[in-house]
CSV table of C-alpha atoms in Angstrom, one decimal:
chain,number,residue,atom,x,y,z
A,1,MET,CA,0.1,0.0,-0.1
A,2,PRO,CA,1.5,3.2,-0.9
A,3,GLN,CA,2.3,5.9,1.5
A,4,PRO,CA,-0.1,8.9,1.9
A,5,VAL,CA,1.3,12.4,0.0
A,6,THR,CA,2.0,14.6,3.1
A,7,ALA,CA,3.5,17.8,2.7
A,8,GLU,CA,6.9,16.6,4.3
A,9,SER,CA,6.9,13.9,1.3
A,10,LEU,CA,6.1,16.4,-1.0
A,11,ALA,CA,9.2,18.7,0.1
A,12,ALA,CA,11.2,15.8,0.5
A,13,GLU,CA,10.6,15.7,-3.5
A,14,GLY,CA,11.6,19.0,-4.0
A,15,TRP,CA,8.2,20.4,-4.1
A,16,HIS,CA,7.6,24.1,-2.7
A,17,ARG,CA,4.5,25.2,-1.3
A,18,LYS,CA,4.1,28.1,-3.5
A,19,THR,CA,1.1,31.1,-1.6
A,20,LEU,CA,-0.8,32.9,-4.5
A,21,PRO,CA,-3.2,35.7,-4.0
A,22,GLY,CA,-6.4,36.1,-5.7
A,23,PHE,CA,-8.3,32.6,-7.4
A,24,ALA,CA,-5.3,30.1,-7.8
A,25,GLY,CA,-4.4,30.9,-3.8
A,26,LEU,CA,-8.4,29.5,-3.0
A,27,ILE,CA,-7.8,26.5,-4.7
A,28,GLY,CA,-4.7,25.7,-3.2
A,29,PRO,CA,-2.6,25.3,-1.7
A,30,LEU,CA,0.0,24.8,-4.8
A,31,TRP,CA,3.1,22.9,-4.9
A,32,VAL,CA,6.0,23.9,-7.6
A,33,ARG,CA,9.4,22.1,-8.8
A,34,LYS,CA,11.6,22.9,-11.0
A,35,GLU,CA,12.7,20.1,-13.7
A,36,GLY,CA,14.7,19.6,-16.8
A,37,VAL,CA,15.1,21.9,-19.7
A,38,PHE,CA,12.3,23.3,-22.2
A,39,ASN,CA,11.4,22.2,-25.4
A,40,GLU,CA,13.4,23.2,-28.3
A,41,GLY,CA,13.4,26.9,-29.6
A,42,VAL,CA,12.9,28.5,-25.8
A,43,ARG,CA,16.3,29.3,-23.9
A,44,LYS,CA,18.4,26.4,-23.1
A,45,GLU,CA,19.2,28.1,-19.6
A,46,ALA,CA,15.4,28.1,-18.7
A,47,GLN,CA,14.3,25.5,-15.9
A,48,ALA,CA,11.1,23.5,-16.7
A,49,TRP,CA,8.8,23.9,-14.0
A,50,ALA,CA,5.6,21.6,-12.8
A,51,TYR,CA,3.0,22.7,-10.5
A,52,GLY,CA,0.8,20.7,-8.3
A,53,LEU,CA,-1.9,20.3,-5.6
A,54,LEU,CA,-2.7,17.7,-2.8
A,55,ALA,CA,-6.2,17.3,-3.3
A,56,THR,CA,-8.9,17.3,-0.3
A,57,ALA,CA,-11.8,16.8,0.5
A,58,ASP,CA,-12.9,20.4,0.0
A,59,HIS,CA,-11.8,19.4,-3.9
A,60,LEU,CA,-14.6,16.6,-4.3
A,61,ASN,CA,-17.3,16.8,-6.1
A,62,PRO,CA,-20.7,15.3,-5.2
A,63,ALA,CA,-19.9,11.8,-6.8
A,64,GLY,CA,-16.8,11.9,-4.3
A,65,VAL,CA,-14.0,12.6,-6.9
A,66,VAL,CA,-12.1,16.0,-8.1
A,67,HIS,CA,-14.1,18.4,-9.1
A,68,GLY,CA,-14.0,18.6,-13.0
A,69,GLY,CA,-13.9,22.9,-12.7
A,70,LEU,CA,-10.6,22.0,-10.2
A,71,LEU,CA,-8.8,19.5,-12.7
A,72,THR,CA,-9.4,22.7,-15.6
A,73,ALA,CA,-8.3,25.3,-13.2
A,74,LEU,CA,-5.0,23.7,-12.3
A,75,LEU,CA,-4.0,22.6,-15.7
A,76,ASP,CA,-5.2,26.1,-16.6
A,77,HIS,CA,-2.8,28.1,-14.1
A,78,GLY,CA,0.0,25.4,-14.2
A,79,LEU,CA,-0.2,26.5,-18.3
A,80,SER,CA,-0.1,29.9,-18.0
A,81,ALA,CA,3.1,29.6,-15.5
A,82,ILE,CA,5.0,27.9,-17.3
A,83,ALA,CA,4.2,30.0,-20.6
A,84,TRP,CA,5.2,33.1,-18.3
A,85,GLN,CA,8.6,31.1,-17.6
A,86,ALA,CA,9.1,30.7,-20.6
A,87,LEU,CA,8.4,33.9,-22.0
A,88,ASP,CA,10.8,35.8,-19.7
A,89,ARG,CA,7.9,36.6,-17.5
A,90,ARG,CA,5.5,37.8,-19.7
A,91,ALA,CA,2.1,37.3,-17.8
A,92,CYS,CA,-0.2,35.6,-20.1
A,93,VAL,CA,-4.0,35.0,-20.5
A,94,THR,CA,-5.9,32.3,-21.8
A,95,VAL,CA,-7.9,32.6,-24.3
A,96,GLN,CA,-9.0,29.1,-24.9
A,97,LEU,CA,-8.7,25.7,-22.7
A,98,ASP,CA,-9.6,22.4,-23.8
A,99,THR,CA,-9.4,20.1,-21.5
A,100,HIS,CA,-10.1,16.0,-21.6
A,101,PHE,CA,-10.7,14.2,-18.8
A,102,LEU,CA,-9.3,10.0,-18.8
A,103,ALA,CA,-9.1,8.9,-15.5
A,104,PRO,CA,-11.2,10.4,-11.6
A,105,ALA,CA,-8.3,11.9,-9.4
A,106,ARG,CA,-9.3,11.5,-5.3
A,107,ALA,CA,-8.6,13.3,-2.4
A,108,GLY,CA,-5.3,12.2,-0.9
A,109,GLN,CA,-3.7,12.2,-4.6
A,110,PHE,CA,-1.7,14.5,-5.6
A,111,LEU,CA,-2.2,16.1,-9.1
A,112,GLU,CA,0.8,17.4,-11.0
A,113,VAL,CA,0.8,19.4,-14.1
A,114,ARG,CA,3.5,19.5,-16.8
A,115,GLY,CA,3.2,21.4,-19.8
A,116,GLN,CA,5.1,22.4,-23.0
A,117,LEU,CA,5.3,25.1,-25.5
A,118,LEU,CA,4.7,24.5,-28.9
A,119,ARG,CA,5.0,27.8,-30.4
A,120,ALA,CA,5.3,31.4,-29.3
A,121,MET,CA,4.3,34.0,-31.4
A,122,SER,CA,4.4,38.1,-30.6
A,123,SER,CA,1.3,38.1,-29.2
A,124,LEU,CA,0.0,34.4,-29.0
A,125,VAL,CA,1.4,31.1,-27.1
A,126,PHE,CA,0.1,27.6,-27.7
A,127,MET,CA,0.6,24.9,-24.9
A,128,ARG,CA,-0.2,21.6,-24.3
A,129,GLY,CA,-0.1,19.9,-20.8
A,130,GLU,CA,-0.6,16.7,-19.0
A,131,LEU,CA,-2.6,16.9,-15.1
A,132,SER,CA,-1.2,13.4,-13.5
A,133,VAL,CA,-1.6,11.2,-10.3
A,134,ALA,CA,1.5,9.2,-9.7
A,135,GLY,CA,2.4,8.5,-13.5
A,136,ASN,CA,-0.8,8.1,-14.8
A,137,VAL,CA,-3.0,10.9,-16.6
A,138,VAL,CA,-6.1,12.3,-15.3
A,139,ALA,CA,-6.5,15.1,-18.0
A,140,THR,CA,-5.1,16.8,-20.8
A,141,GLY,CA,-5.1,20.4,-22.5
A,142,ALA,CA,-4.3,22.5,-25.2
A,143,ALA,CA,-4.5,26.2,-24.9
A,144,VAL,CA,-3.6,29.1,-26.7
A,145,LEU,CA,-2.7,32.5,-24.7
A,146,LYS,CA,-2.7,35.7,-25.1
A,147,VAL,CA,0.3,37.6,-24.6
A,148,LEU,CA,-0.1,41.0,-22.3
A,149,ALA,CA,1.6,44.4,-23.5
A,150,VAL,CA,3.9,45.5,-21.0
A,151,ALA,CA,2.9,48.4,-19.0
A,152,SER,CA,4.5,51.7,-20.4
A,153,ASP,CA,5.4,54.6,-18.0
A,154,HIS,CA,3.4,56.9,-20.2
């Protein structure tokens, strides 16, 4: 029988708890971990990131599994954050997110999001990602993000 996932076991695996304001802070706590390097065409020195969430009873729907809205929100946040890192911390907002649910997730499981930047244009970014539990894919997503203009002093 696998050991339960705890804050201590996540920290031992290199995950760091991330405190965020707004909606992302409400669905969490969220976790983050640096991993490998980004795909071709993106700065080699940039690190890839994974984002995670330890599902609790608060994340369940009436059927007793993690709510699809939570899975979608986590996938959206993870892909946006991965794009933000890949674009030298330029903010992006989601224009479209297609989510495909493949398996249920349950309380006590650690949900992990990993993404890949497929293409970055001047104002749009195309992303693909997976949400998994213990290496088993729970949901996949494809996103189009709009890069926000840098605020000027004028």
